[in-house]
Coordinates of C-alpha atoms in Angstrom, one line a residue:
M5 CA -4.2 -12.5 -27.1
W6 CA -2.7 -9.1 -26.5
R7 CA -3.6 -6.9 -23.5
I8 CA -1.6 -5.3 -20.8
R9 CA -2.0 -3.0 -17.8
I10 CA 0.1 -0.1 -18.9
I11 CA 0.5 1.6 -15.5
F12 CA 2.2 -1.5 -14.0
L13 CA 4.2 -2.8 -16.9
L14 CA 7.7 -2.3 -15.6
G15 CA 6.8 -3.5 -12.1
I16 CA 5.2 -6.7 -13.3
F17 CA 7.8 -7.3 -16.0
C18 CA 11.0 -7.1 -13.9
S19 CA 9.7 -8.4 -10.6
T20 CA 8.4 -11.7 -12.1
A21 CA 11.3 -12.6 -14.3
E22 CA 12.6 -15.4 -12.0
L23 CA 9.8 -16.2 -9.7
H24 CA 10.3 -19.7 -8.2
A25 CA 7.5 -22.2 -7.6
Q26 CA 6.4 -21.1 -4.2
S27 CA 5.9 -17.4 -5.1
A28 CA 4.4 -18.3 -8.5
L29 CA 1.6 -20.3 -7.0
S30 CA 0.2 -17.3 -5.1
G31 CA -0.3 -15.3 -8.2
M32 CA -1.1 -18.0 -10.7
M33 CA -4.9 -17.7 -10.6
E34 CA -4.7 -13.9 -10.9
I35 CA -2.5 -14.0 -13.9
F36 CA -4.4 -16.8 -15.6
T37 CA -7.8 -15.2 -15.3
D38 CA -6.4 -11.9 -16.5
L39 CA -5.2 -13.5 -19.7
Y40 CA -7.8 -16.2 -20.4
P41 CA -11.2 -15.1 -19.2
D42 CA -13.0 -17.8 -21.1
Q43 CA -11.3 -20.6 -19.2
I44 CA -12.3 -21.6 -15.7
P45 CA -10.0 -24.1 -14.1
D46 CA -11.4 -27.0 -12.0
P47 CA -9.8 -28.6 -8.9
E48 CA -8.0 -31.2 -10.8
S49 CA -6.3 -28.5 -13.0
W50 CA -5.2 -26.7 -9.8
Q51 CA -3.4 -29.8 -8.5
Q52 CA -1.9 -30.4 -12.0
W53 CA -0.5 -26.8 -12.1
Q54 CA 1.2 -27.3 -8.7
M55 CA 3.0 -30.4 -10.1
M56 CA 4.1 -28.4 -13.2
L57 CA 5.5 -25.6 -11.0
D58 CA 7.7 -28.2 -9.3
N59 CA 8.8 -29.6 -12.6
P60 CA 9.3 -26.7 -15.0
I61 CA 9.7 -27.3 -18.8
P62 CA 13.3 -26.8 -20.2
L63 CA 12.9 -24.1 -22.8
N64 CA 15.9 -25.2 -24.9
R65 CA 14.9 -28.9 -25.2
C66 CA 11.1 -28.9 -25.2
E67 CA 8.8 -29.9 -27.9
K68 CA 5.5 -28.3 -29.0
S69 CA 3.5 -30.9 -27.1
D70 CA 5.4 -30.0 -23.9
L71 CA 4.4 -26.4 -24.2
T72 CA 0.8 -27.0 -25.0
R73 CA 0.5 -28.8 -21.6
I74 CA 0.9 -25.4 -20.0
P75 CA -2.7 -24.2 -19.4
G76 CA -3.8 -21.4 -21.7
I77 CA -0.8 -21.9 -24.2
D78 CA -2.3 -22.8 -27.6
G79 CA -0.6 -24.7 -30.4
E80 CA 0.1 -21.5 -32.4
L81 CA 2.2 -19.8 -29.7
A82 CA 3.9 -23.1 -28.9
K83 CA 4.8 -23.5 -32.5
E84 CA 6.2 -19.9 -32.6
I85 CA 8.4 -20.6 -29.6
I86 CA 9.9 -23.7 -31.2
R87 CA 10.2 -21.9 -34.6
H88 CA 12.1 -19.0 -33.1
R89 CA 14.6 -21.5 -31.5
S90 CA 15.1 -23.4 -34.7
L91 CA 15.8 -20.2 -36.7
S92 CA 17.8 -18.2 -34.1
G93 CA 19.4 -20.9 -32.1
L94 CA 19.1 -21.7 -28.4
Y95 CA 17.5 -19.2 -26.1
L96 CA 20.0 -17.0 -24.4
S97 CA 17.4 -15.5 -22.0
T98 CA 13.7 -15.8 -21.4
L99 CA 13.6 -12.1 -22.4
E100 CA 13.8 -13.3 -26.0
L101 CA 10.2 -14.6 -25.7
Q102 CA 9.0 -11.0 -25.7
S103 CA 9.8 -10.6 -29.4
L104 CA 7.5 -13.5 -30.4
D105 CA 4.2 -12.6 -32.2
G106 CA 1.3 -13.2 -29.9
M107 CA 3.4 -12.5 -26.8
N108 CA 2.6 -9.7 -24.4
P109 CA 3.8 -8.8 -20.8
P110 CA 1.0 -10.6 -18.9
L111 CA 1.3 -13.7 -21.1
Y112 CA 5.1 -13.6 -20.7
R113 CA 4.7 -13.3 -17.0
W114 CA 2.4 -16.4 -17.0
L115 CA 4.7 -18.5 -19.2
L116 CA 7.7 -17.8 -16.9
L117 CA 6.0 -19.8 -14.1
F118 CA 6.3 -23.0 -16.0
I119 CA 9.6 -22.9 -17.9
V120 CA 13.3 -22.9 -17.0
L121 CA 16.2 -21.8 -19.2
E122 CA 18.4 -24.9 -19.6
E123 CA 21.0 -26.2 -22.0
P124 CA 20.2 -29.4 -24.0
K125 CA 21.5 -32.6 -22.6
G126 CA 25.0 -33.4 -23.6
S127 CA 25.9 -29.7 -24.0
R128 CA 25.9 -28.5 -20.4
G129 CA 27.8 -25.3 -20.2
A130 CA 27.8 -24.8 -23.9
A131 CA 28.3 -21.1 -24.7
K132 CA 26.1 -19.0 -26.9
W133 CA 27.0 -15.6 -28.1
E134 CA 24.6 -12.8 -29.0
L135 CA 25.3 -9.6 -30.9
I136 CA 22.8 -6.8 -30.9
S137 CA 23.1 -3.5 -32.7
L138 CA 20.4 -0.8 -32.4
W139 CA 20.4 2.4 -34.5
Q140 CA 17.9 5.2 -34.0
P141 CA 18.6 8.3 -36.0
T142 CA 16.8 11.5 -35.2
M143 CA 14.7 12.0 -38.3
Q144 CA 14.0 15.7 -37.6
K145 CA 16.3 18.5 -36.5
R146 CA 15.6 19.5 -32.9
A147 CA 16.2 22.8 -31.1
G148 CA 19.4 21.4 -29.5
T149 CA 20.9 20.7 -32.9
L150 CA 19.7 23.9 -34.6
N151 CA 20.9 26.1 -31.8
G152 CA 24.3 24.4 -31.7
D153 CA 23.7 23.2 -28.1
F154 CA 24.2 19.5 -28.9
I155 CA 27.9 18.6 -29.1
G156 CA 27.3 15.3 -30.9
V157 CA 25.5 13.9 -34.0
P158 CA 21.7 13.3 -33.9
L159 CA 22.0 9.5 -33.7
K160 CA 21.2 7.1 -30.9
Q161 CA 23.0 3.8 -31.0
Y162 CA 23.3 0.8 -28.7
H163 CA 25.5 -2.2 -29.2
R164 CA 25.9 -5.3 -27.0
L165 CA 27.9 -8.5 -27.2
R166 CA 26.9 -11.1 -24.7
L167 CA 28.1 -14.6 -23.8
N168 CA 25.6 -16.7 -21.9
R169 CA 25.4 -20.3 -20.7
A170 CA 23.4 -22.2 -18.1
R171 CA 26.5 -23.0 -16.1
G172 CA 30.0 -21.7 -16.4
F173 CA 31.5 -18.3 -17.3
I174 CA 29.3 -15.5 -18.7
A175 CA 30.2 -12.0 -20.0
S176 CA 28.7 -9.0 -21.6
L177 CA 29.7 -5.6 -22.9
A178 CA 27.3 -2.8 -23.9
L179 CA 28.1 0.5 -25.6
D180 CA 25.5 3.3 -25.6
Q181 CA 25.3 6.8 -27.0
D182 CA 22.2 9.0 -27.0
A183 CA 21.3 11.3 -29.8
G184 CA 23.3 14.6 -29.4
E185 CA 26.1 13.1 -27.4
A186 CA 29.6 13.2 -28.7
F187 CA 32.0 10.3 -29.5
R188 CA 35.3 11.4 -27.9
W189 CA 38.6 9.9 -26.8
N190 CA 40.2 11.9 -24.1
S191 CA 40.9 11.8 -20.3
Q192 CA 37.2 12.2 -19.5
Q193 CA 35.6 10.0 -22.1
K194 CA 36.8 6.9 -24.0
G195 CA 34.8 6.6 -27.2
F196 CA 31.1 6.0 -26.4
D197 CA 29.3 8.0 -23.8
F198 CA 28.3 5.0 -21.6
Y199 CA 29.7 1.5 -21.1
S200 CA 28.1 -1.3 -19.2
G201 CA 29.1 -4.9 -18.8
Y202 CA 30.1 -7.7 -16.5
L203 CA 32.1 -11.0 -16.1
G204 CA 30.3 -13.7 -14.2
Y205 CA 30.2 -17.4 -13.2
R206 CA 27.2 -19.7 -12.7
S207 CA 26.9 -23.1 -11.2
N208 CA 24.2 -25.0 -9.3
H209 CA 25.4 -23.5 -6.0
L210 CA 27.3 -20.3 -6.9
Q211 CA 26.7 -17.1 -8.8
L212 CA 29.4 -14.5 -9.1
I213 CA 29.2 -11.2 -10.9
L214 CA 32.1 -8.7 -11.4
G215 CA 31.0 -5.5 -13.0
D216 CA 27.4 -4.2 -13.4
Y217 CA 24.4 -5.8 -11.8
R218 CA 21.0 -5.2 -10.3
A219 CA 19.9 -6.5 -6.9
Q220 CA 16.8 -7.4 -5.0
L221 CA 16.9 -8.2 -1.3
G222 CA 13.7 -9.4 0.3
Q223 CA 10.7 -7.3 -0.8
G224 CA 12.8 -4.3 -1.6
L225 CA 12.6 -2.2 1.5
L226 CA 16.4 -2.0 1.6
I227 CA 17.5 -2.7 -2.0
G228 CA 15.1 -3.2 -4.9
N229 CA 15.3 -3.6 -8.6
Y230 CA 13.5 -0.2 -9.2
S231 CA 10.3 -1.7 -10.5
G232 CA 7.9 -1.4 -7.6
F233 CA 5.9 1.6 -8.8
G234 CA 2.2 0.8 -8.8
S235 CA 2.6 -2.9 -8.2
A236 CA 0.8 -2.7 -4.8
L237 CA -2.4 -2.6 -6.9
W238 CA -1.8 -6.2 -8.0
V239 CA -1.0 -8.0 -4.8
A240 CA 0.1 -11.4 -5.9
G241 CA 2.2 -9.9 -8.7
S242 CA 4.0 -7.7 -6.2
F243 CA 5.9 -10.5 -4.6
K244 CA 9.7 -10.3 -5.2
S245 CA 12.4 -12.9 -4.5
S246 CA 16.0 -12.1 -3.5
R247 CA 18.4 -12.3 -6.4
F248 CA 21.3 -10.7 -8.3
M249 CA 20.9 -10.0 -12.0
P250 CA 23.8 -9.3 -14.4
Y251 CA 23.3 -5.9 -16.1
S252 CA 24.4 -4.5 -19.5
G253 CA 21.6 -2.2 -20.5
K254 CA 20.9 1.4 -21.6
D255 CA 19.7 2.7 -18.2
E256 CA 22.6 4.8 -16.8
Q257 CA 21.1 5.3 -13.4
Y258 CA 19.5 2.2 -11.8
F259 CA 22.2 -0.4 -11.4
F260 CA 25.2 -1.2 -9.2
R261 CA 28.9 -1.5 -10.1
G262 CA 31.2 -3.8 -8.2
V263 CA 31.1 -7.4 -7.0
A264 CA 28.0 -9.6 -6.1
A265 CA 28.0 -13.2 -5.0
Q266 CA 25.3 -15.7 -4.1
W267 CA 26.0 -19.2 -2.8
N268 CA 23.8 -22.0 -1.4
T269 CA 24.6 -24.4 1.4
G270 CA 21.8 -26.8 2.1
N271 CA 18.6 -24.9 2.9
W272 CA 20.6 -21.6 3.3
K273 CA 21.2 -19.0 0.7
H274 CA 23.8 -16.3 1.2
Q275 CA 24.1 -13.1 -0.8
A276 CA 26.8 -10.4 -0.6
M277 CA 27.5 -7.3 -2.6
I278 CA 29.8 -4.2 -2.8
S279 CA 29.2 -1.3 -5.1
H280 CA 31.1 1.9 -5.8
R281 CA 30.4 4.1 -8.8
K282 CA 30.3 7.6 -10.1
V283 CA 26.9 9.2 -10.8
D284 CA 25.7 12.4 -12.4
G285 CA 25.1 15.3 -10.0
N286 CA 27.3 17.6 -7.9
A287 CA 30.2 16.9 -5.7
Q288 CA 28.3 17.7 -2.5
Q289 CA 25.7 14.9 -3.4
E290 CA 22.9 17.4 -2.8
A291 CA 21.2 16.6 -6.1
Y292 CA 21.5 13.8 -8.7
S293 CA 20.8 13.8 -12.4
V294 CA 18.9 10.7 -13.5
T295 CA 18.5 11.3 -17.2
G296 CA 21.9 9.9 -18.3
L297 CA 22.1 12.6 -21.0
H298 CA 25.3 14.4 -21.8
R299 CA 24.3 16.3 -25.0
T300 CA 25.3 19.8 -23.9
M301 CA 28.2 21.3 -22.0
A302 CA 25.8 22.0 -19.0
E303 CA 24.8 18.3 -18.9
R304 CA 28.4 17.2 -19.3
E305 CA 29.4 19.3 -16.2
K306 CA 27.3 17.0 -14.0
R307 CA 28.8 13.8 -15.3
G308 CA 30.4 11.7 -12.6
R309 CA 30.5 14.5 -10.1
A310 CA 29.1 12.4 -7.2
T311 CA 29.7 8.9 -5.9
Q312 CA 27.5 6.1 -4.5
Q313 CA 28.9 3.4 -2.2
I314 CA 27.0 0.5 -0.7
A315 CA 27.7 -2.9 0.9
A316 CA 25.1 -5.5 1.8
Y317 CA 24.8 -9.0 3.0
S318 CA 21.7 -11.3 3.1
I319 CA 21.0 -14.8 4.4
H320 CA 17.9 -16.8 3.8
Y321 CA 16.5 -20.1 5.1
S322 CA 14.1 -22.1 3.0
G323 CA 11.9 -24.6 4.7
D324 CA 8.9 -26.7 3.6
E325 CA 6.3 -24.0 4.5
I326 CA 8.3 -21.0 5.6
N327 CA 11.2 -18.9 4.3
L328 CA 13.0 -16.4 6.4
G329 CA 15.7 -13.9 5.5
I330 CA 17.9 -11.3 7.2
N331 CA 19.2 -8.4 5.2
L332 CA 21.9 -5.9 6.2
M333 CA 23.3 -2.9 4.3
M334 CA 25.6 0.1 4.8
H335 CA 25.8 3.0 2.4
D336 CA 27.3 6.5 2.2
Q337 CA 23.9 8.3 2.2
G338 CA 22.6 7.5 5.6
A339 CA 22.7 5.2 8.7
P340 CA 23.1 1.4 8.4
R341 CA 19.8 -0.5 7.9
A342 CA 18.5 -4.0 8.5
S343 CA 15.4 -5.9 7.6
V344 CA 13.7 -9.3 8.0
D345 CA 11.6 -10.7 5.2
Y346 CA 9.4 -13.8 5.2
Q347 CA 7.2 -16.1 3.1
F348 CA 4.7 -18.5 4.6
R349 CA 2.4 -20.9 3.0
K350 CA -0.4 -22.9 4.7
H351 CA -3.1 -24.8 2.7
N352 CA -4.5 -22.3 0.2
A353 CA -3.0 -19.2 1.8
F354 CA 0.3 -17.5 1.0
Y355 CA 1.8 -14.7 3.1
F356 CA 4.9 -12.6 2.5
G357 CA 6.4 -9.4 3.8
E358 CA 9.3 -7.5 5.2
I359 CA 10.2 -5.2 8.2
A360 CA 13.0 -2.7 7.9
T361 CA 14.7 -0.3 10.4
D362 CA 17.5 2.1 10.9
I363 CA 17.1 1.6 14.6
S364 CA 15.3 5.0 15.0
H365 CA 12.5 4.4 12.4
W366 CA 10.6 1.4 11.1
S367 CA 9.0 0.5 7.7
M368 CA 7.0 -2.6 6.9
L369 CA 5.1 -4.5 4.2
H370 CA 2.7 -7.4 4.8
S371 CA 0.6 -9.3 2.2
G372 CA -1.6 -12.3 1.9
V373 CA -3.3 -14.2 -0.9
F374 CA -6.2 -16.6 -0.1
N375 CA -7.7 -19.0 -2.6
L376 CA -11.1 -19.5 -1.0
S377 CA -12.5 -21.7 -3.9
N378 CA -12.2 -22.2 -7.6
Q379 CA -14.5 -19.3 -8.0
M380 CA -13.0 -16.7 -5.6
E381 CA -9.7 -15.4 -4.5
L382 CA -9.0 -12.6 -2.0
S383 CA -5.8 -10.7 -1.3
F384 CA -4.5 -7.8 0.7
L385 CA -1.3 -5.7 0.9
Y386 CA -0.5 -3.4 3.8
R387 CA 2.5 -1.1 3.8
R388 CA 3.8 1.6 6.1
Y389 CA 6.9 3.3 4.9
S390 CA 8.6 6.0 7.1
V391 CA 10.4 9.0 5.8
Q392 CA 13.8 7.9 7.1
A393 CA 13.8 4.1 7.4
L394 CA 13.9 3.3 3.7
S395 CA 17.2 3.6 1.8
P396 CA 17.7 5.5 -1.4
Y397 CA 17.9 2.2 -3.2
S398 CA 14.6 0.8 -1.9
S399 CA 11.9 -0.2 -4.5
A400 CA 9.1 -1.9 -2.6
S401 CA 5.5 -2.2 -3.8
G402 CA 3.7 1.0 -3.4
T403 CA 1.2 3.4 -5.0
F404 CA 3.4 6.5 -5.3
S405 CA 6.5 6.8 -7.4
R406 CA 8.7 6.9 -4.3
N407 CA 8.3 4.6 -1.4
E408 CA 9.1 6.9 1.5
N409 CA 6.4 8.5 3.6
E410 CA 3.6 6.2 2.4
Q411 CA 0.9 4.3 4.3
G412 CA -1.7 2.2 2.5
I413 CA -3.7 -0.9 2.2
T414 CA -5.0 -2.7 -0.9
F415 CA -7.8 -5.3 -1.1
K416 CA -8.4 -7.3 -4.3
T417 CA -10.8 -10.0 -5.3
T418 CA -11.2 -12.3 -8.3
I419 CA -14.6 -13.9 -9.0
R420 CA -15.2 -16.5 -11.7
L421 CA -18.7 -16.8 -12.9
K422 CA -20.0 -19.2 -15.6
H423 CA -19.2 -16.9 -18.5
W424 CA -17.5 -13.9 -16.9
I425 CA -14.3 -13.2 -15.0
L426 CA -14.5 -10.3 -12.6
N427 CA -11.4 -8.6 -11.1
A428 CA -11.7 -5.7 -8.6
Y429 CA -9.5 -3.9 -6.1
N430 CA -9.6 -0.9 -3.9
D431 CA -6.4 0.9 -2.8
L432 CA -6.1 3.6 -0.2
A433 CA -2.7 5.4 0.2
Y434 CA -1.8 8.2 2.5
R435 CA 1.2 10.4 3.0
A436 CA 1.4 11.9 6.5
H437 CA 4.4 14.2 5.9
P438 CA 5.4 16.7 3.2
S439 CA 7.0 15.2 0.1
Y440 CA 8.8 16.3 -3.0
L441 CA 5.4 16.9 -4.6
H442 CA 3.3 18.3 -1.8
Q443 CA 3.9 20.6 1.1
Q444 CA 1.3 18.9 3.3
A445 CA -0.2 15.5 4.0
Y446 CA -2.4 14.1 1.4
W447 CA -4.2 10.9 0.4
R448 CA -5.3 9.0 -2.7
Q449 CA -7.9 6.2 -3.3
Q450 CA -8.2 4.1 -6.4
S451 CA -11.0 1.6 -7.4
F452 CA -10.8 -0.8 -10.2
I453 CA -13.4 -3.2 -11.8
Q454 CA -12.8 -5.3 -14.9
A455 CA -15.1 -7.8 -16.6
S456 CA -13.8 -10.3 -19.2
R457 CA -15.3 -13.0 -21.3
N458 CA -15.1 -14.8 -24.7
L459 CA -17.9 -14.4 -27.1
G460 CA -17.7 -16.8 -30.0
G461 CA -13.9 -16.5 -30.3
V462 CA -13.9 -12.8 -29.6
D463 CA -12.2 -11.7 -26.4
V464 CA -14.0 -8.8 -24.7
H465 CA -12.7 -6.8 -21.8
L466 CA -14.5 -4.0 -20.0
R467 CA -12.7 -1.8 -17.5
W468 CA -13.5 1.0 -15.1
V469 CA -11.0 2.9 -12.9
E470 CA -11.6 5.8 -10.6
T471 CA -8.9 7.7 -8.6
R472 CA -9.7 10.3 -6.0
G473 CA -7.2 12.3 -4.0
V474 CA -5.8 15.6 -2.9
K475 CA -3.7 17.8 -5.1
E476 CA -1.9 21.1 -4.4
V477 CA -3.0 23.8 -6.8
V478 CA -0.9 26.9 -7.3
Q479 CA -2.7 30.2 -6.9
E480 CA -0.9 32.5 -9.3
A481 CA -2.3 35.8 -7.8
A482 CA -1.2 35.0 -4.2
K483 CA 1.7 32.7 -5.3
T484 CA 0.6 30.1 -2.7
K485 CA -0.5 26.5 -2.9
T486 CA -3.9 25.3 -1.7
A487 CA -5.3 21.8 -1.4
A488 CA -8.0 20.7 -3.9
T489 CA -9.8 17.4 -4.4
E490 CA -9.1 15.7 -7.7
Q491 CA -11.0 12.9 -9.4
L492 CA -10.0 10.8 -12.4
Q493 CA -12.2 8.3 -14.1
K494 CA -11.3 5.9 -17.0
W495 CA -13.4 3.6 -19.1
R496 CA -12.0 1.0 -21.5
L497 CA -13.4 -1.4 -24.1
D498 CA -11.0 -3.9 -25.5
I499 CA -11.8 -6.4 -28.3
Q500 CA -9.4 -9.0 -29.8
K501 CA -9.9 -11.6 -32.5
G502 CA -7.6 -14.0 -34.3
I503 CA -8.3 -15.3 -37.8
D504 CA -5.7 -17.7 -39.2
D505 CA -2.5 -15.8 -39.8
W506 CA -4.2 -12.5 -38.9
K507 CA -4.9 -10.9 -35.5
L508 CA -7.1 -7.9 -34.9
H509 CA -7.2 -5.8 -31.8
F510 CA -9.4 -2.8 -31.1
R511 CA -9.4 -0.5 -28.1
F512 CA -11.4 2.6 -27.1
E513 CA -10.6 4.4 -23.8
Q514 CA -12.1 7.5 -22.3
C515 CA -10.9 9.6 -19.4
Q516 CA -12.5 12.4 -17.4
Y517 CA -10.5 14.5 -14.9
H518 CA -11.8 17.1 -12.4
C519 CA -9.9 19.4 -10.1
Q520 CA -11.5 22.8 -9.9
Q521 CA -12.1 22.5 -13.6
S522 CA -13.0 19.5 -15.8
C523 CA -11.3 18.1 -18.8
R524 CA -11.8 15.0 -21.0
G525 CA -9.8 12.7 -23.1
S526 CA -10.5 9.8 -25.5
L527 CA -8.3 7.5 -27.5
G528 CA -8.9 4.6 -29.9
F529 CA -6.6 2.4 -31.9
M530 CA -6.8 -0.5 -34.3
D531 CA -4.1 -3.2 -34.6
I532 CA -3.6 -5.5 -37.5
R533 CA -0.9 -8.2 -37.2
W534 CA 0.0 -10.6 -40.0
K535 CA 2.4 -13.5 -39.5
P536 CA 2.5 -16.0 -42.4
E537 CA 2.9 -19.5 -41.1
K538 CA 5.5 -20.5 -43.7
L539 CA 7.4 -17.2 -44.0
P540 CA 10.1 -15.9 -41.6
F541 CA 8.6 -12.4 -41.1
S542 CA 5.7 -10.6 -39.5
I543 CA 4.0 -7.2 -39.9
H544 CA 2.3 -5.2 -37.2
L545 CA 0.3 -2.1 -38.1
R546 CA -1.4 0.3 -35.7
Y547 CA -3.5 3.4 -36.2
T548 CA -4.3 5.6 -33.2
Q549 CA -6.6 8.6 -32.9
F550 CA -6.8 10.7 -29.7
K551 CA -8.5 13.9 -28.5
I552 CA -7.3 14.9 -25.0
D553 CA -7.9 18.3 -23.4
N554 CA -4.7 18.5 -21.4
Y555 CA -2.0 16.5 -19.7
A556 CA -4.1 15.8 -16.6
A557 CA -6.4 13.6 -18.7
R558 CA -3.5 11.9 -20.5
I559 CA -3.9 8.3 -21.6
Y560 CA -1.1 5.7 -21.7
T561 CA -1.0 2.8 -24.1
Y562 CA 1.5 0.1 -24.8
E563 CA 3.1 0.0 -28.3
P564 CA 5.0 -2.8 -30.0
D565 CA 8.7 -2.2 -30.5
V566 CA 11.9 -3.8 -31.5
L567 CA 13.4 -6.7 -29.5
Y568 CA 14.2 -5.9 -25.8
A569 CA 12.4 -2.6 -26.1
Y570 CA 9.0 -1.3 -24.9
S571 CA 7.2 1.9 -25.6
V572 CA 4.5 3.3 -23.3
P573 CA 3.8 6.8 -24.5
A574 CA 1.4 9.3 -22.8
F575 CA -1.0 10.8 -25.3
Q576 CA -2.4 14.3 -25.0
G577 CA -3.8 17.0 -27.3
V578 CA -5.5 16.2 -30.6
G579 CA -3.9 14.1 -33.3
Q580 CA -3.3 10.7 -34.8
K581 CA -0.4 8.2 -35.0
A582 CA 0.5 5.5 -37.4
L583 CA 3.0 2.8 -36.5
L584 CA 4.7 -0.1 -38.4
V585 CA 6.8 -2.9 -36.9
L586 CA 8.6 -5.4 -39.2
K587 CA 10.4 -8.5 -37.9
Y588 CA 12.5 -10.8 -40.1
R589 CA 14.2 -13.9 -38.8
G590 CA 17.0 -14.8 -41.2
G591 CA 18.4 -17.8 -39.5
R592 CA 22.2 -17.9 -39.8
L593 CA 22.2 -14.5 -41.4
G594 CA 20.6 -13.0 -38.3
D595 CA 17.4 -11.2 -37.4
V596 CA 16.3 -7.8 -38.4
Y597 CA 13.7 -5.5 -36.7
L598 CA 12.3 -2.3 -38.0
K599 CA 10.0 0.2 -36.4
S600 CA 8.7 3.4 -37.9
S601 CA 6.0 5.7 -36.4
W602 CA 4.5 9.0 -37.4
L603 CA 2.6 11.2 -34.9
I604 CA 0.7 14.4 -35.9
R605 CA -0.6 17.0 -33.4
S606 CA -3.3 19.0 -35.2
D607 CA -3.8 21.3 -32.2
Q608 CA -0.4 22.9 -32.3
K609 CA 2.3 24.2 -34.6
T610 CA 5.3 22.7 -32.8
Y611 CA 6.1 19.5 -31.0
G612 CA 8.1 18.8 -27.8
S613 CA 9.9 21.3 -25.6
G614 CA 13.4 22.4 -24.6
Y615 CA 16.3 20.9 -26.5
D616 CA 13.8 18.5 -28.1
L617 CA 11.5 21.1 -29.5
L618 CA 10.6 20.6 -33.2
S619 CA 9.5 23.4 -35.5
A620 CA 6.9 21.1 -37.0
N621 CA 3.7 19.7 -35.5
Y622 CA 4.6 16.1 -36.2
L623 CA 7.2 13.5 -34.9
W624 CA 8.8 10.9 -37.0
E625 CA 10.6 8.1 -35.3
F626 CA 12.6 5.2 -36.8
K627 CA 14.5 2.3 -35.3
F628 CA 16.7 -0.5 -36.8
M629 CA 18.0 -3.5 -34.9
Y630 CA 20.1 -6.3 -36.0
R631 CA 20.6 -9.5 -33.9
K632 CA 22.9 -12.4 -34.5
T633 CA 23.5 -15.5 -32.4
F634 CA 26.4 -17.9 -32.8

């Protein structure tokens, strides 16, 4: 099965990567019914799942029969997990599961609840190296190249060497260069445009990271992993646990650089971090550049002109039914801040939240999930974020792209009928003060209904989403902004069917937008995936057609990609797109991934804008990745 909620992909993906058993239980039913609408668990299954959460399956020494005990995991996917391990070696990270055929973000999120990454017995602390090399040439000459603005070659490349183990020393070094950036060796640049990496140590009671890392304290009101956008709409999935994550990726903005440590003493968990790094912007720290691009002289002038400094400490107590934490932070962009976060479980209810303050202002988040019966679950999420109390590093659950200045509440329910699974929510968000988008207060309401069932082996999903709110419209004649009510409605039909080695997936989605004037959009795609059981390769084909009046009615859709990469393009205009993804697992020779796509816009003569403007009305993209473990 392959279906995802595009809008909330990053939020769900990152925030659930290491959920422990207590947090996982609250969102289990929501994730399961989203993935497997034809299966309705009984009370005995609910109790069995609780036991499995307390005893997760070791990914690196499990058998097919162990994996099929996980509810909803069939023999085909279990065989693919074991097959990947036999061809490519022990799993370095649970992220590798994303590359398997049949895997998708919701299914990946579900599987993480029941597995743990662990070395085989007798090889504790055994090291595993992973080498990744990604090459993405620019297949067409863009304006930046033709005009001589780009100082480098039109080739994007990313290389990473990583040492991983369950316990012991870990390390990673990543080298990244975007298309148009120069490879130079001087006082300002040493070879590649961007380096990322870390040295670390892991044990049962200690984690130490020296270098680059990401952090999550509490629910993210002080420090978050930058994945909270939109996750308020899925209450149980919005839970976050405090943790540090070693980082060696391509994102040049959202990470920390310094030292981070976590140690456990009994029921207490301590976390401490110090970060100091250069960021793009100006020396007065009045504005930052978050693109990470240094292709032109103007972009290079912003490189490393500003600094960010932060220090934080957190202590958490874990009891049988309640967890409490205190988080403290100091940074160079405002007053010190503190927060208290909590988790509480009683019978079939789970509560979590956080309260943060800078003494003068307060922000808070409170949520609850209630399993009323096997047929019904209710949940809510209330948040109130002030303009000043949140730090620049916060990433709590919310509706808008930035947390500050947001008040809102979400109600969600799941109802399981005999043949249908119904999911519905209603979210109301309000901003009482001007923001970076609007000069006055405004609100937004979103309603969602989805019905799912299995018809003779065919999975069918029907979805309706409506968003209402206030938008500021520019009056060109008077050069002023006025408030106008906007309305967005989306309908989706999703059909999936598996036949032996083949998997078919069809989707049709329609969008209607109104704000003073109306516009429409429609998109449909067909997926064909072939993975021969006895051959080490797979083929994924997709053909998409779209007709969308303008950007306001744009439609997002998830696309398959190479390992460790996701693509969520926004379609607009009139055109079509063809996509091909090839995966080959060569065992000791390494794995190869290829992606090629061709998009044609029949309603225009050029494609893109600015430095990326193309003189043709089509876009050709190509990626090649090589992966070797040893």
